[in-house]
């Protein structure tokens, strides 16, 4: 059974930093692209950052320069370092893992989410 478990969320003041972690189990971690989405109250879920199995990264425009995604395949972990946080970053952050299946569609797994709250 695949599990993705996020940790590291919490309450932080504007301008502060947090590191989110996501631990994967039950999957061949290095075979999956990993990433983070977030969902704020009343808003749609949006991509925050993604890291390929080879280590290539991409970010949503509003996170570039402030957030850094990384992975440690030896520990089955993916991280999101968030700096210079803003109240607009307040959301539930979800870890995900994805890979293409042989016949085309993506296989995707999600974590349960971790709350990040940034106070002004």
PDB file of N, CA and C in Angstrom, residues 44-103:
ATOM      1  N   UNK A  44      -8.993  26.662  -5.848  1.00  0.00           N
ATOM      2  CA  UNK A  44      -8.646  25.380  -6.442  1.00  0.00           C
ATOM      3  C   UNK A  44      -7.232  24.972  -6.026  1.00  0.00           C
ATOM      4  N   UNK A  45      -7.011  23.670  -6.069  1.00  0.00           N
ATOM      5  CA  UNK A  45      -5.671  23.172  -5.794  1.00  0.00           C
ATOM      6  C   UNK A  45      -4.745  23.651  -6.893  1.00  0.00           C
ATOM      7  N   UNK A  46      -3.539  24.103  -6.532  1.00  0.00           N
ATOM      8  CA  UNK A  46      -2.580  24.609  -7.505  1.00  0.00           C
ATOM      9  C   UNK A  46      -1.223  23.968  -7.296  1.00  0.00           C
ATOM     10  N   UNK A  47      -0.523  23.795  -8.399  1.00  0.00           N
ATOM     11  CA  UNK A  47       0.826  23.231  -8.338  1.00  0.00           C
ATOM     12  C   UNK A  47       1.765  24.227  -7.675  1.00  0.00           C
ATOM     13  N   UNK A  48       2.579  23.729  -6.771  1.00  0.00           N
ATOM     14  CA  UNK A  48       3.616  24.543  -6.134  1.00  0.00           C
ATOM     15  C   UNK A  48       4.959  24.265  -6.791  1.00  0.00           C
ATOM     16  N   UNK A  49       5.349  23.000  -6.816  1.00  0.00           N
ATOM     17  CA  UNK A  49       6.662  22.629  -7.351  1.00  0.00           C
ATOM     18  C   UNK A  49       6.651  21.147  -7.686  1.00  0.00           C
ATOM     19  N   UNK A  50       7.512  20.801  -8.605  1.00  0.00           N
ATOM     20  CA  UNK A  50       7.634  19.418  -9.043  1.00  0.00           C
ATOM     21  C   UNK A  50       9.107  19.105  -9.253  1.00  0.00           C
ATOM     22  N   UNK A  51       9.481  17.871  -8.941  1.00  0.00           N
ATOM     23  CA  UNK A  51      10.836  17.415  -9.212  1.00  0.00           C
ATOM     24  C   UNK A  51      10.748  16.063  -9.897  1.00  0.00           C
ATOM     25  N   UNK A  52      11.415  15.950 -11.034  1.00  0.00           N
ATOM     26  CA  UNK A  52      11.362  14.704 -11.793  1.00  0.00           C
ATOM     27  C   UNK A  52      12.198  13.634 -11.103  1.00  0.00           C
ATOM     28  N   UNK A  53      12.071  12.403 -11.586  1.00  0.00           N
ATOM     29  CA  UNK A  53      12.888  11.340 -11.003  1.00  0.00           C
ATOM     30  C   UNK A  53      14.358  11.588 -11.265  1.00  0.00           C
ATOM     31  N   UNK A  54      14.673  12.375 -12.279  1.00  0.00           N
ATOM     32  CA  UNK A  54      16.054  12.711 -12.572  1.00  0.00           C
ATOM     33  C   UNK A  54      16.556  13.950 -11.859  1.00  0.00           C
ATOM     34  N   UNK A  55      15.644  14.646 -11.152  1.00  0.00           N
ATOM     35  CA  UNK A  55      16.052  15.806 -10.372  1.00  0.00           C
ATOM     36  C   UNK A  55      15.761  17.154 -11.006  1.00  0.00           C
ATOM     37  N   UNK A  56      15.153  17.166 -12.188  1.00  0.00           N
ATOM     38  CA  UNK A  56      14.771  18.452 -12.790  1.00  0.00           C
ATOM     39  C   UNK A  56      13.594  19.038 -12.017  1.00  0.00           C
ATOM     40  N   UNK A  57      13.613  20.350 -11.866  1.00  0.00           N
ATOM     41  CA  UNK A  57      12.587  20.998 -11.055  1.00  0.00           C
ATOM     42  C   UNK A  57      11.815  22.040 -11.850  1.00  0.00           C
ATOM     43  N   UNK A  58      10.600  22.260 -11.464  1.00  0.00           N
ATOM     44  CA  UNK A  58       9.856  23.402 -11.974  1.00  0.00           C
ATOM     45  C   UNK A  58       8.922  23.897 -10.877  1.00  0.00           C
ATOM     46  N   UNK A  59       8.613  25.183 -10.969  1.00  0.00           N
ATOM     47  CA  UNK A  59       7.873  25.884  -9.921  1.00  0.00           C
ATOM     48  C   UNK A  59       6.776  26.741 -10.526  1.00  0.00           C
ATOM     49  N   UNK A  60       5.752  26.945  -9.726  1.00  0.00           N
ATOM     50  CA  UNK A  60       4.787  27.969 -10.081  1.00  0.00           C
ATOM     51  C   UNK A  60       5.485  29.323  -9.991  1.00  0.00           C
ATOM     52  N   UNK A  61       5.056  30.249 -10.839  1.00  0.00           N
ATOM     53  CA  UNK A  61       5.745  31.537 -10.933  1.00  0.00           C
ATOM     54  C   UNK A  61       5.839  32.257  -9.593  1.00  0.00           C
ATOM     55  N   UNK A  62       4.778  32.203  -8.819  1.00  0.00           N
ATOM     56  CA  UNK A  62       4.758  32.963  -7.565  1.00  0.00           C
ATOM     57  C   UNK A  62       5.675  32.362  -6.500  1.00  0.00           C
ATOM     58  N   UNK A  63       6.172  31.153  -6.719  1.00  0.00           N
ATOM     59  CA  UNK A  63       7.047  30.494  -5.762  1.00  0.00           C
ATOM     60  C   UNK A  63       8.517  30.556  -6.174  1.00  0.00           C
ATOM     61  N   UNK A  64       8.779  30.916  -7.413  1.00  0.00           N
ATOM     62  CA  UNK A  64      10.162  30.934  -7.883  1.00  0.00           C
ATOM     63  C   UNK A  64      10.995  31.891  -7.046  1.00  0.00           C
ATOM     64  N   UNK A  65      12.150  31.426  -6.634  1.00  0.00           N
ATOM     65  CA  UNK A  65      13.039  32.251  -5.831  1.00  0.00           C
ATOM     66  C   UNK A  65      12.760  32.206  -4.346  1.00  0.00           C
ATOM     67  N   UNK A  66      11.591  31.694  -3.961  1.00  0.00           N
ATOM     68  CA  UNK A  66      11.267  31.601  -2.539  1.00  0.00           C
ATOM     69  C   UNK A  66      11.202  30.153  -2.061  1.00  0.00           C
ATOM     70  N   UNK A  67      10.750  29.253  -2.951  1.00  0.00           N
ATOM     71  CA  UNK A  67      10.585  27.851  -2.585  1.00  0.00           C
ATOM     72  C   UNK A  67      11.621  27.009  -3.323  1.00  0.00           C
ATOM     73  N   UNK A  68      12.069  25.957  -2.670  1.00  0.00           N
ATOM     74  CA  UNK A  68      13.005  25.018  -3.279  1.00  0.00           C
ATOM     75  C   UNK A  68      12.538  23.604  -2.988  1.00  0.00           C
ATOM     76  N   UNK A  69      12.393  22.822  -4.052  1.00  0.00           N
ATOM     77  CA  UNK A  69      12.027  21.420  -3.897  1.00  0.00           C
ATOM     78  C   UNK A  69      13.272  20.564  -4.076  1.00  0.00           C
ATOM     79  N   UNK A  70      13.375  19.514  -3.287  1.00  0.00           N
ATOM     80  CA  UNK A  70      14.499  18.597  -3.401  1.00  0.00           C
ATOM     81  C   UNK A  70      14.032  17.209  -3.002  1.00  0.00           C
ATOM     82  N   UNK A  71      14.839  16.214  -3.330  1.00  0.00           N
ATOM     83  CA  UNK A  71      14.483  14.851  -2.972  1.00  0.00           C
ATOM     84  C   UNK A  71      15.713  14.085  -2.541  1.00  0.00           C
ATOM     85  N   UNK A  72      15.499  13.100  -1.696  1.00  0.00           N
ATOM     86  CA  UNK A  72      16.554  12.191  -1.261  1.00  0.00           C
ATOM     87  C   UNK A  72      16.014  10.780  -1.460  1.00  0.00           C
ATOM     88  N   UNK A  73      16.382  10.186  -2.585  1.00  0.00           N
ATOM     89  CA  UNK A  73      15.837   8.874  -2.903  1.00  0.00           C
ATOM     90  C   UNK A  73      16.309   7.800  -1.918  1.00  0.00           C
ATOM     91  N   UNK A  74      17.458   8.012  -1.297  1.00  0.00           N
ATOM     92  CA  UNK A  74      17.951   7.030  -0.327  1.00  0.00           C
ATOM     93  C   UNK A  74      17.077   6.989   0.921  1.00  0.00           C
ATOM     94  N   UNK A  75      16.358   8.080   1.157  1.00  0.00           N
ATOM     95  CA  UNK A  75      15.483   8.162   2.336  1.00  0.00           C
ATOM     96  C   UNK A  75      14.004   8.145   1.953  1.00  0.00           C
ATOM     97  N   UNK A  76      13.714   8.036   0.675  1.00  0.00           N
ATOM     98  CA  UNK A  76      12.328   8.097   0.195  1.00  0.00           C
ATOM     99  C   UNK A  76      11.632   9.372   0.680  1.00  0.00           C
ATOM    100  N   UNK A  77      12.333  10.487   0.542  1.00  0.00           N
ATOM    101  CA  UNK A  77      11.792  11.751   1.034  1.00  0.00           C
ATOM    102  C   UNK A  77      11.863  12.821  -0.058  1.00  0.00           C
ATOM    103  N   UNK A  78      10.874  13.686  -0.039  1.00  0.00           N
ATOM    104  CA  UNK A  78      10.902  14.895  -0.849  1.00  0.00           C
ATOM    105  C   UNK A  78      10.656  16.061   0.100  1.00  0.00           C
ATOM    106  N   UNK A  79      11.301  17.177  -0.194  1.00  0.00           N
ATOM    107  CA  UNK A  79      11.263  18.328   0.702  1.00  0.00           C
ATOM    108  C   UNK A  79      10.804  19.565  -0.054  1.00  0.00           C
ATOM    109  N   UNK A  80      10.227  20.477   0.693  1.00  0.00           N
ATOM    110  CA  UNK A  80       9.895  21.782   0.149  1.00  0.00           C
ATOM    111  C   UNK A  80      10.368  22.826   1.160  1.00  0.00           C
ATOM    112  N   UNK A  81      11.423  23.531   0.796  1.00  0.00           N
ATOM    113  CA  UNK A  81      11.906  24.630   1.627  1.00  0.00           C
ATOM    114  C   UNK A  81      11.222  25.906   1.188  1.00  0.00           C
ATOM    115  N   UNK A  82      10.565  26.543   2.128  1.00  0.00           N
ATOM    116  CA  UNK A  82       9.779  27.736   1.831  1.00  0.00           C
ATOM    117  C   UNK A  82      10.340  28.900   2.626  1.00  0.00           C
ATOM    118  N   UNK A  83      10.755  29.920   1.910  1.00  0.00           N
ATOM    119  CA  UNK A  83      11.340  31.108   2.534  1.00  0.00           C
ATOM    120  C   UNK A  83      10.509  32.332   2.190  1.00  0.00           C
ATOM    121  N   UNK A  84      10.710  33.370   3.009  1.00  0.00           N
ATOM    122  CA  UNK A  84      10.008  34.638   2.786  1.00  0.00           C
ATOM    123  C   UNK A  84       8.512  34.406   2.592  1.00  0.00           C
ATOM    124  N   UNK A  85       7.947  33.657   3.509  1.00  0.00           N
ATOM    125  CA  UNK A  85       6.531  33.292   3.402  1.00  0.00           C
ATOM    126  C   UNK A  85       5.631  34.507   3.533  1.00  0.00           C
ATOM    127  N   UNK A  86       4.521  34.423   2.824  1.00  0.00           N
ATOM    128  CA  UNK A  86       3.531  35.500   2.783  1.00  0.00           C
ATOM    129  C   UNK A  86       2.190  34.945   3.238  1.00  0.00           C
ATOM    130  N   UNK A  87       1.314  35.806   3.750  1.00  0.00           N
ATOM    131  CA  UNK A  87      -0.021  35.313   4.136  1.00  0.00           C
ATOM    132  C   UNK A  87      -0.732  34.586   2.990  1.00  0.00           C
ATOM    133  N   UNK A  88      -0.449  34.980   1.750  1.00  0.00           N
ATOM    134  CA  UNK A  88      -1.073  34.319   0.598  1.00  0.00           C
ATOM    135  C   UNK A  88      -0.600  32.876   0.428  1.00  0.00           C
ATOM    136  N   UNK A  89       0.449  32.496   1.124  1.00  0.00           N
ATOM    137  CA  UNK A  89       0.928  31.114   1.065  1.00  0.00           C
ATOM    138  C   UNK A  89       0.156  30.194   2.011  1.00  0.00           C
ATOM    139  N   UNK A  90      -0.733  30.762   2.795  1.00  0.00           N
ATOM    140  CA  UNK A  90      -1.539  29.953   3.709  1.00  0.00           C
ATOM    141  C   UNK A  90      -2.404  28.983   2.923  1.00  0.00           C
ATOM    142  N   UNK A  91      -2.254  27.705   3.223  1.00  0.00           N
ATOM    143  CA  UNK A  91      -2.971  26.656   2.483  1.00  0.00           C
ATOM    144  C   UNK A  91      -2.658  25.310   3.110  1.00  0.00           C
ATOM    145  N   UNK A  92      -3.380  24.307   2.662  1.00  0.00           N
ATOM    146  CA  UNK A  92      -2.994  22.928   2.940  1.00  0.00           C
ATOM    147  C   UNK A  92      -2.079  22.484   1.801  1.00  0.00           C
ATOM    148  N   UNK A  93      -0.933  21.965   2.154  1.00  0.00           N
ATOM    149  CA  UNK A  93       0.054  21.532   1.174  1.00  0.00           C
ATOM    150  C   UNK A  93       0.027  20.014   1.069  1.00  0.00           C
ATOM    151  N   UNK A  94      -0.084  19.540  -0.171  1.00  0.00           N
ATOM    152  CA  UNK A  94      -0.201  18.119  -0.439  1.00  0.00           C
ATOM    153  C   UNK A  94       1.006  17.636  -1.229  1.00  0.00           C
ATOM    154  N   UNK A  95       1.553  16.549  -0.791  1.00  0.00           N
ATOM    155  CA  UNK A  95       2.616  15.868  -1.520  1.00  0.00           C
ATOM    156  C   UNK A  95       1.990  14.894  -2.515  1.00  0.00           C
ATOM    157  N   UNK A  96       2.622  14.741  -3.668  1.00  0.00           N
ATOM    158  CA  UNK A  96       2.128  13.742  -4.605  1.00  0.00           C
ATOM    159  C   UNK A  96       3.293  13.039  -5.284  1.00  0.00           C
ATOM    160  N   UNK A  97       2.986  11.852  -5.789  1.00  0.00           N
ATOM    161  CA  UNK A  97       3.931  11.066  -6.567  1.00  0.00           C
ATOM    162  C   UNK A  97       3.242  10.650  -7.854  1.00  0.00           C
ATOM    163  N   UNK A  98       3.943  10.725  -8.964  1.00  0.00           N
ATOM    164  CA  UNK A  98       3.307  10.336 -10.223  1.00  0.00           C
ATOM    165  C   UNK A  98       4.319   9.668 -11.152  1.00  0.00           C
ATOM    166  N   UNK A  99       3.800   8.778 -11.969  1.00  0.00           N
ATOM    167  CA  UNK A  99       4.601   8.185 -13.022  1.00  0.00           C
ATOM    168  C   UNK A  99       3.660   7.741 -14.123  1.00  0.00           C
ATOM    169  N   UNK A 100       4.160   7.715 -15.357  1.00  0.00           N
ATOM    170  CA  UNK A 100       3.303   7.218 -16.438  1.00  0.00           C
ATOM    171  C   UNK A 100       3.241   5.701 -16.411  1.00  0.00           C
ATOM    172  N   UNK A 101       2.070   5.166 -16.629  1.00  0.00           N
ATOM    173  CA  UNK A 101       1.907   3.725 -16.750  1.00  0.00           C
ATOM    174  C   UNK A 101       2.239   3.305 -18.185  1.00  0.00           C
ATOM    175  N   UNK A 102       2.554   2.028 -18.390  1.00  0.00           N
ATOM    176  CA  UNK A 102       2.972   1.584 -19.730  1.00  0.00           C
ATOM    177  C   UNK A 102       1.996   1.957 -20.839  1.00  0.00           C
ATOM    178  N   UNK A 103       0.694   1.988 -20.545  1.00  0.00           N
ATOM    179  CA  UNK A 103      -0.284   2.289 -21.592  1.00  0.00           C
ATOM    180  C   UNK A 103      -0.679   3.755 -21.623  1.00  0.00           C
TER     181      UNK A 103
END
